[in-house]
PDB file of C-alpha atoms in Angstrom:
ATOM      1  CA  GLU L   1      18.308 -14.426 -13.509  1.00 95.00           C
ATOM      2  CA  VAL L   2      15.564 -15.473 -11.181  1.00 96.00           C
ATOM      3  CA  GLN L   3      16.755 -16.291  -7.718  1.00 97.00           C
ATOM      4  CA  LEU L   4      14.831 -17.434  -4.699  1.00 98.00           C
ATOM      5  CA  ALA L   5      16.623 -18.034  -1.349  1.00 98.00           C
ATOM      6  CA  GLU L   6      14.752 -19.346   1.644  1.00 98.00           C
ATOM      7  CA  SER L   7      15.918 -18.992   5.270  1.00 97.00           C
ATOM      8  CA  GLY L   8      14.600 -19.375   8.743  1.00 97.00           C
ATOM      9  CA  GLY L   9      14.231 -23.095   9.086  1.00 97.00           C
ATOM     10  CA  GLY L  10      15.543 -25.045  12.001  1.00 97.00           C
ATOM     11  CA  LEU L  11      14.683 -27.434  14.795  1.00 98.00           C
ATOM     12  CA  VAL L  12      11.691 -26.523  16.983  1.00 98.00           C
ATOM     13  CA  GLN L  13       9.621 -28.361  19.610  1.00 98.00           C
ATOM     14  CA  PRO L  14       6.031 -29.326  18.940  1.00 98.00           C
ATOM     15  CA  GLY L  15       3.810 -26.382  19.587  1.00 98.00           C
ATOM     16  CA  GLY L  16       6.518 -23.897  18.693  1.00 98.00           C
ATOM     17  CA  SER L  17       6.836 -21.343  15.952  1.00 98.00           C
ATOM     18  CA  LEU L  18       9.152 -20.472  13.080  1.00 98.00           C
ATOM     19  CA  ARG L  19       9.138 -17.740  10.510  1.00 98.00           C
ATOM     20  CA  LEU L  20      10.431 -18.563   7.020  1.00 98.00           C
ATOM     21  CA  SER L  21      11.624 -15.939   4.566  1.00 98.00           C
ATOM     22  CA  CYS L  22      12.397 -16.003   0.856  1.00 98.00           C
ATOM     23  CA  ALA L  23      14.374 -13.377  -0.715  1.00 98.00           C
ATOM     24  CA  ALA L  24      13.518 -12.896  -4.396  1.00 98.00           C
ATOM     25  CA  SER L  25      15.534 -11.214  -7.140  1.00 97.00           C
ATOM     26  CA  GLY L  26      15.872 -11.121 -10.923  1.00 97.00           C
ATOM     27  CA  PHE L  27      12.258 -10.429 -11.699  1.00 97.00           C
ATOM     28  CA  THR L  28       9.397  -8.104 -10.832  1.00 97.00           C
ATOM     29  CA  PHE L  29       8.345  -9.763  -7.616  1.00 97.00           C
ATOM     30  CA  SER L  30       5.284  -7.548  -7.106  1.00 97.00           C
ATOM     31  CA  SER L  31       3.746  -8.835 -10.370  1.00 97.00           C
ATOM     32  CA  VAL L  32       3.505 -12.530  -9.656  1.00 97.00           C
ATOM     33  CA  TRP L  33       1.742 -14.979  -7.375  1.00 97.00           C
ATOM     34  CA  MET L  34       4.059 -16.781  -5.006  1.00 98.00           C
ATOM     35  CA  TYR L  35       3.808 -20.193  -3.264  1.00 98.00           C
ATOM     36  CA  TRP L  36       5.205 -22.274  -0.459  1.00 98.00           C
ATOM     37  CA  VAL L  37       5.664 -25.952  -1.070  1.00 98.00           C
ATOM     38  CA  ARG L  38       7.062 -28.624   1.190  1.00 98.00           C
ATOM     39  CA  GLN L  39       8.415 -32.157   0.962  1.00 97.00           C
ATOM     40  CA  ALA L  40       8.443 -34.461   3.977  1.00 96.00           C
ATOM     41  CA  PRO L  41      10.991 -37.183   4.220  1.00 93.00           C
ATOM     42  CA  GLY L  42      10.072 -40.034   1.854  1.00 93.00           C
ATOM     43  CA  LYS L  43       6.934 -38.240   0.637  1.00 95.00           C
ATOM     44  CA  GLY L  44       5.873 -36.258  -2.459  1.00 95.00           C
ATOM     45  CA  LEU L  45       5.596 -32.539  -2.850  1.00 96.00           C
ATOM     46  CA  GLU L  46       2.823 -30.856  -0.949  1.00 97.00           C
ATOM     47  CA  TRP L  47       1.409 -27.459  -1.732  1.00 97.00           C
ATOM     48  CA  VAL L  48       1.241 -25.395   1.434  1.00 98.00           C
ATOM     49  CA  SER L  49       0.135 -21.876   0.578  1.00 98.00           C
ATOM     50  CA  SER L  50      -0.345 -19.247  -2.166  1.00 97.00           C
ATOM     51  CA  ILE L  51      -0.451 -15.473  -2.130  1.00 98.00           C
ATOM     52  CA  SER L  52      -1.528 -13.124  -4.910  1.00 97.00           C
ATOM     53  CA  SER L  53       0.804 -10.477  -6.406  1.00 97.00           C
ATOM     54  CA  GLY L  54      -0.550  -7.709  -4.233  1.00 96.00           C
ATOM     55  CA  GLY L  55      -1.066  -9.918  -1.150  1.00 95.00           C
ATOM     56  CA  GLY L  56      -4.750  -9.610  -1.006  1.00 96.00           C
ATOM     57  CA  ILE L  57      -5.544 -13.185  -1.687  1.00 98.00           C
ATOM     58  CA  THR L  58      -4.184 -16.002   0.304  1.00 98.00           C
ATOM     59  CA  ARG L  59      -4.931 -19.731   0.215  1.00 97.00           C
ATOM     60  CA  TYR L  60      -3.832 -22.587   2.502  1.00 97.00           C
ATOM     61  CA  ALA L  61      -3.818 -26.355   2.517  1.00 97.00           C
ATOM     62  CA  ASP L  62      -6.187 -27.757   5.002  1.00 96.00           C
ATOM     63  CA  SER L  63      -3.259 -29.305   6.853  1.00 97.00           C
ATOM     64  CA  VAL L  64      -1.890 -25.909   7.782  1.00 98.00           C
ATOM     65  CA  LYS L  65      -5.024 -23.702   7.836  1.00 98.00           C
ATOM     66  CA  GLY L  66      -5.353 -21.665  11.027  1.00 97.00           C
ATOM     67  CA  ARG L  67      -1.704 -22.315  11.958  1.00 98.00           C
ATOM     68  CA  PHE L  68       0.331 -20.901   9.069  1.00 98.00           C
ATOM     69  CA  THR L  69       0.183 -17.305   7.660  1.00 98.00           C
ATOM     70  CA  ILE L  70       1.602 -16.313   4.270  1.00 98.00           C
ATOM     71  CA  SER L  71       2.521 -12.766   3.559  1.00 98.00           C
ATOM     72  CA  ARG L  72       4.714 -10.691   1.339  1.00 98.00           C
ATOM     73  CA  ASP L  73       6.668  -7.393   1.420  1.00 98.00           C
ATOM     74  CA  ASN L  74       6.742  -6.217  -2.192  1.00 98.00           C
ATOM     75  CA  ALA L  75       8.952  -3.246  -1.244  1.00 97.00           C
ATOM     76  CA  LYS L  76      11.622  -5.701   0.018  1.00 98.00           C
ATOM     77  CA  ASN L  77      10.968  -8.498  -2.536  1.00 98.00           C
ATOM     78  CA  THR L  78      10.398 -10.877   0.345  1.00 98.00           C
ATOM     79  CA  LEU L  79       7.950 -13.736   0.826  1.00 98.00           C
ATOM     80  CA  LEU L  80       7.173 -14.948   4.356  1.00 98.00           C
ATOM     81  CA  LEU L  81       5.587 -17.906   6.108  1.00 98.00           C
ATOM     82  CA  GLU L  82       4.651 -17.657   9.758  1.00 98.00           C
ATOM     83  CA  MET L  83       4.268 -20.989  11.194  1.00 98.00           C
ATOM     84  CA  ASN L  84       2.631 -21.530  14.610  1.00 98.00           C
ATOM     85  CA  SER L  85       1.473 -24.501  16.590  1.00 98.00           C
ATOM     86  CA  LEU L  86       4.006 -26.681  14.745  1.00 98.00           C
ATOM     87  CA  LYS L  87       3.416 -30.509  14.685  1.00 98.00           C
ATOM     88  CA  PRO L  88       5.894 -33.237  13.939  1.00 97.00           C
ATOM     89  CA  GLU L  89       4.045 -33.865  10.655  1.00 97.00           C
ATOM     90  CA  ASP L  90       5.216 -30.363   9.536  1.00 98.00           C
ATOM     91  CA  THR L  91       8.777 -31.679   9.347  1.00 98.00           C
ATOM     92  CA  ALA L  92       9.803 -31.075   5.752  1.00 98.00           C
ATOM     93  CA  VAL L  93      11.956 -29.107   3.422  1.00 98.00           C
ATOM     94  CA  TYR L  94      10.062 -25.868   2.586  1.00 98.00           C
ATOM     95  CA  TYR L  95      10.378 -24.305  -0.801  1.00 98.00           C
ATOM     96  CA  CYS L  96       9.547 -20.884  -2.100  1.00 98.00           C
ATOM     97  CA  VAL L  97       8.291 -21.138  -5.601  1.00 98.00           C
ATOM     98  CA  ARG L  98       7.370 -18.879  -8.553  1.00 97.00           C
ATOM     99  CA  ASP L  99       5.155 -20.074 -11.356  1.00 94.00           C
ATOM    100  CA  LEU L 100       4.112 -23.308  -9.549  1.00 93.00           C
ATOM    101  CA  ARG L 101       2.569 -25.877 -11.836  1.00 92.00           C
ATOM    102  CA  PHE L 102      -0.107 -28.098 -10.376  1.00 91.00           C
ATOM    103  CA  ALA L 103      -0.865 -31.594 -11.540  1.00 88.00           C
ATOM    104  CA  ASN L 104      -4.521 -30.889 -10.658  1.00 89.00           C
ATOM    105  CA  ILE L 105      -5.227 -27.203 -10.045  1.00 88.00           C
ATOM    106  CA  ALA L 106      -8.665 -27.907  -8.640  1.00 90.00           C
ATOM    107  CA  THR L 107      -7.229 -29.885  -5.753  1.00 89.00           C
ATOM    108  CA  ARG L 108      -3.813 -28.108  -5.864  1.00 90.00           C
ATOM    109  CA  THR L 109      -2.134 -31.427  -6.095  1.00 91.00           C
ATOM    110  CA  LEU L 110       1.546 -31.581  -7.204  1.00 93.00           C
ATOM    111  CA  SER L 111       3.357 -34.281  -9.034  1.00 90.00           C
ATOM    112  CA  PRO L 112       7.102 -35.219  -8.916  1.00 88.00           C
ATOM    113  CA  ASN L 113       7.687 -33.391 -12.102  1.00 90.00           C
ATOM    114  CA  SER L 114       6.306 -30.167 -10.738  1.00 91.00           C
ATOM    115  CA  ARG L 115       9.905 -29.389  -9.883  1.00 90.00           C
ATOM    116  CA  ASP L 116      10.721 -29.200 -13.569  1.00 92.00           C
ATOM    117  CA  PHE L 117       8.587 -26.135 -14.010  1.00 94.00           C
ATOM    118  CA  GLY L 118       8.779 -22.644 -12.632  1.00 95.00           C
ATOM    119  CA  TYR L 119      11.335 -21.341 -10.304  1.00 97.00           C
ATOM    120  CA  TRP L 120      12.299 -22.980  -6.953  1.00 97.00           C
ATOM    121  CA  GLY L 121      14.586 -21.968  -4.105  1.00 97.00           C
ATOM    122  CA  GLN L 122      17.082 -24.350  -2.634  1.00 96.00           C
ATOM    123  CA  GLY L 123      14.750 -25.076   0.268  1.00 97.00           C
ATOM    124  CA  THR L 124      15.009 -24.706   4.061  1.00 98.00           C
ATOM    125  CA  GLN L 125      14.702 -27.619   6.516  1.00 98.00           C
ATOM    126  CA  VAL L 126      12.126 -27.435   9.192  1.00 98.00           C
ATOM    127  CA  THR L 127      12.237 -30.146  11.880  1.00 98.00           C
ATOM    128  CA  VAL L 128       9.574 -30.376  14.607  1.00 98.00           C
ATOM    129  CA  SER L 129      10.706 -32.700  17.322  1.00 97.00           C
ATOM    130  CA  SER L 130      11.008 -32.964  21.094  1.00 94.00           C
TER     131      SER L 130
END
């Protein structure tokens, strides 16, 4: 059974940092691309970042580029997201996802029913507030 478990969320002041982790099990982690997705209160799903199976290719949403870093440790079946210079607009539930389905792959846009596909963790809350 595929399982994804996020951790590391919390309350942080603007300008602060957090490191999210996702522990994966039940599949060959090193063989698949992995994703971070977030959902802010009252808003839709937003793709945050992607990483290739070996970790050599990474991609970021413009909203987080230069501030967030995605990485993975295939020996430990762990996906990471280092978040720096956090802003209030980064407040959201952050999900670790395998087999993410985009509504529009060119723009990496998600739809509400993106949650019906792939494998999602339970999410971890990140709140950026003073």
